[in-house]
């Protein structure tokens, strides 16, 4: 198999080689992994996805509580969820992000909450919510 690298034309592969955008783990220590799903959404009613990958929908269950449903399920429920939120430019109070404590992770979805952290803490809607899932 011949692969040609030309400074002007780029890289040429034989016809039998399929090119993909997949992340390949090349070994080493520590190993690296790509996100299995991510979403950027408006968390006010109704929730609206701005951009995402492997997220079929975001549902606003109640104030500040959202269910993120995956397009392709996770292989198991042992994944990690990372998130952040912003109330909006007109509000300078702090906000926290958490996985809902009373709802188990499932292969098909995760429930998260956004919580105001000031003198009167409580679950609140946010204009910007960002969630990434790793497995």
Tab-separated table of C-alpha atoms in Angstrom:
chain	number	residue	atom	x	y	z
A	1	UNK	CA	0.000	0.000	0.000
A	2	UNK	CA	1.408	3.374	-0.998
A	3	UNK	CA	0.506	6.590	0.804
A	4	UNK	CA	1.779	9.745	-0.870
A	5	UNK	CA	2.461	12.920	1.077
A	6	UNK	CA	2.815	15.965	-1.161
A	7	UNK	CA	3.327	19.427	0.316
A	8	UNK	CA	1.047	20.948	-2.332
A	9	UNK	CA	-1.603	18.265	-2.832
A	10	UNK	CA	-1.809	16.901	0.696
A	11	UNK	CA	-2.086	13.171	1.448
A	12	UNK	CA	-3.179	10.640	-1.159
A	13	UNK	CA	-4.489	7.231	-0.011
A	14	UNK	CA	-5.048	4.129	-2.158
A	15	UNK	CA	-8.681	3.577	-3.207
A	16	UNK	CA	-9.084	0.654	-0.795
A	17	UNK	CA	-8.372	2.769	2.289
A	18	UNK	CA	-11.359	4.444	3.906
A	19	UNK	CA	-10.767	7.830	5.525
A	20	UNK	CA	-12.760	8.662	8.653
A	21	UNK	CA	-12.869	11.387	11.275
A	22	UNK	CA	-12.752	8.869	14.121
A	23	UNK	CA	-10.352	9.353	17.013
A	24	UNK	CA	-7.928	6.455	17.168
A	25	UNK	CA	-6.282	5.540	20.449
A	26	UNK	CA	-2.604	5.162	19.584
A	27	UNK	CA	-1.567	3.855	22.981
A	28	UNK	CA	0.701	5.649	25.373
A	29	UNK	CA	0.056	6.605	28.932
A	30	UNK	CA	-2.405	7.847	29.875
A	31	UNK	CA	-4.782	6.839	27.066
A	32	UNK	CA	-7.070	9.494	25.637
A	33	UNK	CA	-10.783	9.315	24.872
A	34	UNK	CA	-13.221	11.453	22.918
A	35	UNK	CA	-16.551	12.694	24.206
A	36	UNK	CA	-19.430	10.283	23.529
A	37	UNK	CA	-21.984	13.115	23.588
A	38	UNK	CA	-22.135	16.879	24.103
A	39	UNK	CA	-24.762	19.592	23.976
A	40	UNK	CA	-25.056	23.389	24.210
A	41	UNK	CA	-28.652	24.430	24.952
A	42	UNK	CA	-30.878	27.241	26.156
A	43	UNK	CA	-32.379	26.008	29.433
A	44	UNK	CA	-35.291	28.431	29.614
A	45	UNK	CA	-38.771	27.161	28.783
A	46	UNK	CA	-38.867	25.451	26.361
A	47	UNK	CA	-35.311	24.093	26.295
A	48	UNK	CA	-33.705	24.525	22.880
A	49	UNK	CA	-30.567	22.820	21.559
A	50	UNK	CA	-28.120	25.206	19.880
A	51	UNK	CA	-25.527	22.584	18.898
A	52	UNK	CA	-24.869	18.963	19.865
A	53	UNK	CA	-23.486	15.575	18.978
A	54	UNK	CA	-25.161	12.279	19.900
A	55	UNK	CA	-27.986	14.132	21.674
A	56	UNK	CA	-31.500	13.402	20.407
A	57	UNK	CA	-33.279	15.847	22.712
A	58	UNK	CA	-33.182	18.001	25.821
A	59	UNK	CA	-36.346	18.165	27.907
A	60	UNK	CA	-36.931	20.785	30.606
A	61	UNK	CA	-38.683	18.664	33.273
A	62	UNK	CA	-39.175	21.456	35.809
A	63	UNK	CA	-37.359	24.678	36.633
A	64	UNK	CA	-33.613	24.074	36.189
A	65	UNK	CA	-33.983	20.306	35.726
A	66	UNK	CA	-33.267	18.791	32.306
A	67	UNK	CA	-33.196	15.310	30.779
A	68	UNK	CA	-30.659	14.803	28.004
A	69	UNK	CA	-31.529	11.846	25.773
A	70	UNK	CA	-28.768	10.277	23.679
A	71	UNK	CA	-29.215	9.453	19.991
A	72	UNK	CA	-27.026	6.346	20.364
A	73	UNK	CA	-27.120	4.857	23.879
A	74	UNK	CA	-23.991	4.620	26.015
A	75	UNK	CA	-22.471	1.112	26.315
A	76	UNK	CA	-23.357	1.148	30.038
A	77	UNK	CA	-24.211	3.652	32.778
A	78	UNK	CA	-20.596	4.030	33.967
A	79	UNK	CA	-19.959	7.283	32.136
A	80	UNK	CA	-18.797	10.677	33.394
A	81	UNK	CA	-20.844	13.846	32.999
A	82	UNK	CA	-19.234	17.281	32.980
A	83	UNK	CA	-21.227	20.486	32.792
A	84	UNK	CA	-21.426	24.202	33.265
A	85	UNK	CA	-24.128	26.819	33.105
A	86	UNK	CA	-24.582	30.576	32.833
A	87	UNK	CA	-27.682	32.460	33.908
A	88	UNK	CA	-27.227	35.166	31.296
A	89	UNK	CA	-25.472	38.463	30.850
A	90	UNK	CA	-27.997	40.410	32.950
A	91	UNK	CA	-27.426	38.285	36.063
A	92	UNK	CA	-24.121	38.222	37.944
A	93	UNK	CA	-25.039	35.675	40.645
A	94	UNK	CA	-23.287	32.291	40.743
A	95	UNK	CA	-24.659	29.067	39.320
A	96	UNK	CA	-23.753	25.407	39.949
A	97	UNK	CA	-24.262	22.310	37.779
A	98	UNK	CA	-25.010	18.806	39.072
A	99	UNK	CA	-26.270	15.411	38.009
A	100	UNK	CA	-29.741	15.065	39.542
A	101	UNK	CA	-29.219	13.207	42.825
A	102	UNK	CA	-32.435	11.144	42.777
A	103	UNK	CA	-32.290	9.897	39.164
A	104	UNK	CA	-29.888	7.109	38.182
A	105	UNK	CA	-27.737	7.385	35.075
A	106	UNK	CA	-29.102	5.197	32.277
A	107	UNK	CA	-27.642	4.151	28.956
A	108	UNK	CA	-30.217	6.279	27.128
A	109	UNK	CA	-30.269	9.513	29.160
A	110	UNK	CA	-28.968	11.611	32.031
A	111	UNK	CA	-30.814	14.162	34.169
A	112	UNK	CA	-28.976	17.318	35.270
A	113	UNK	CA	-29.812	20.434	37.303
A	114	UNK	CA	-28.655	24.046	37.452
A	115	UNK	CA	-28.673	25.594	40.926
A	116	UNK	CA	-28.288	29.197	42.013
A	117	UNK	CA	-25.568	29.563	44.669
A	118	UNK	CA	-26.195	32.818	46.473
A	119	UNK	CA	-28.032	33.954	49.616
A	120	UNK	CA	-31.206	32.149	48.447
A	121	UNK	CA	-29.955	28.944	46.729
A	122	UNK	CA	-32.314	26.899	44.608
A	123	UNK	CA	-32.836	25.202	41.251
A	124	UNK	CA	-33.016	27.777	38.437
A	125	UNK	CA	-33.326	27.890	34.661
A	126	UNK	CA	-30.238	29.082	32.791
A	127	UNK	CA	-29.894	30.702	29.383
A	128	UNK	CA	-26.766	28.680	28.629
A	129	UNK	CA	-26.154	25.064	29.685
A	130	UNK	CA	-23.211	22.977	28.457
A	131	UNK	CA	-22.946	19.201	29.032
A	132	UNK	CA	-20.273	16.697	27.901
A	133	UNK	CA	-20.389	12.912	28.428
A	134	UNK	CA	-17.263	10.733	28.455
A	135	UNK	CA	-17.055	6.927	28.513
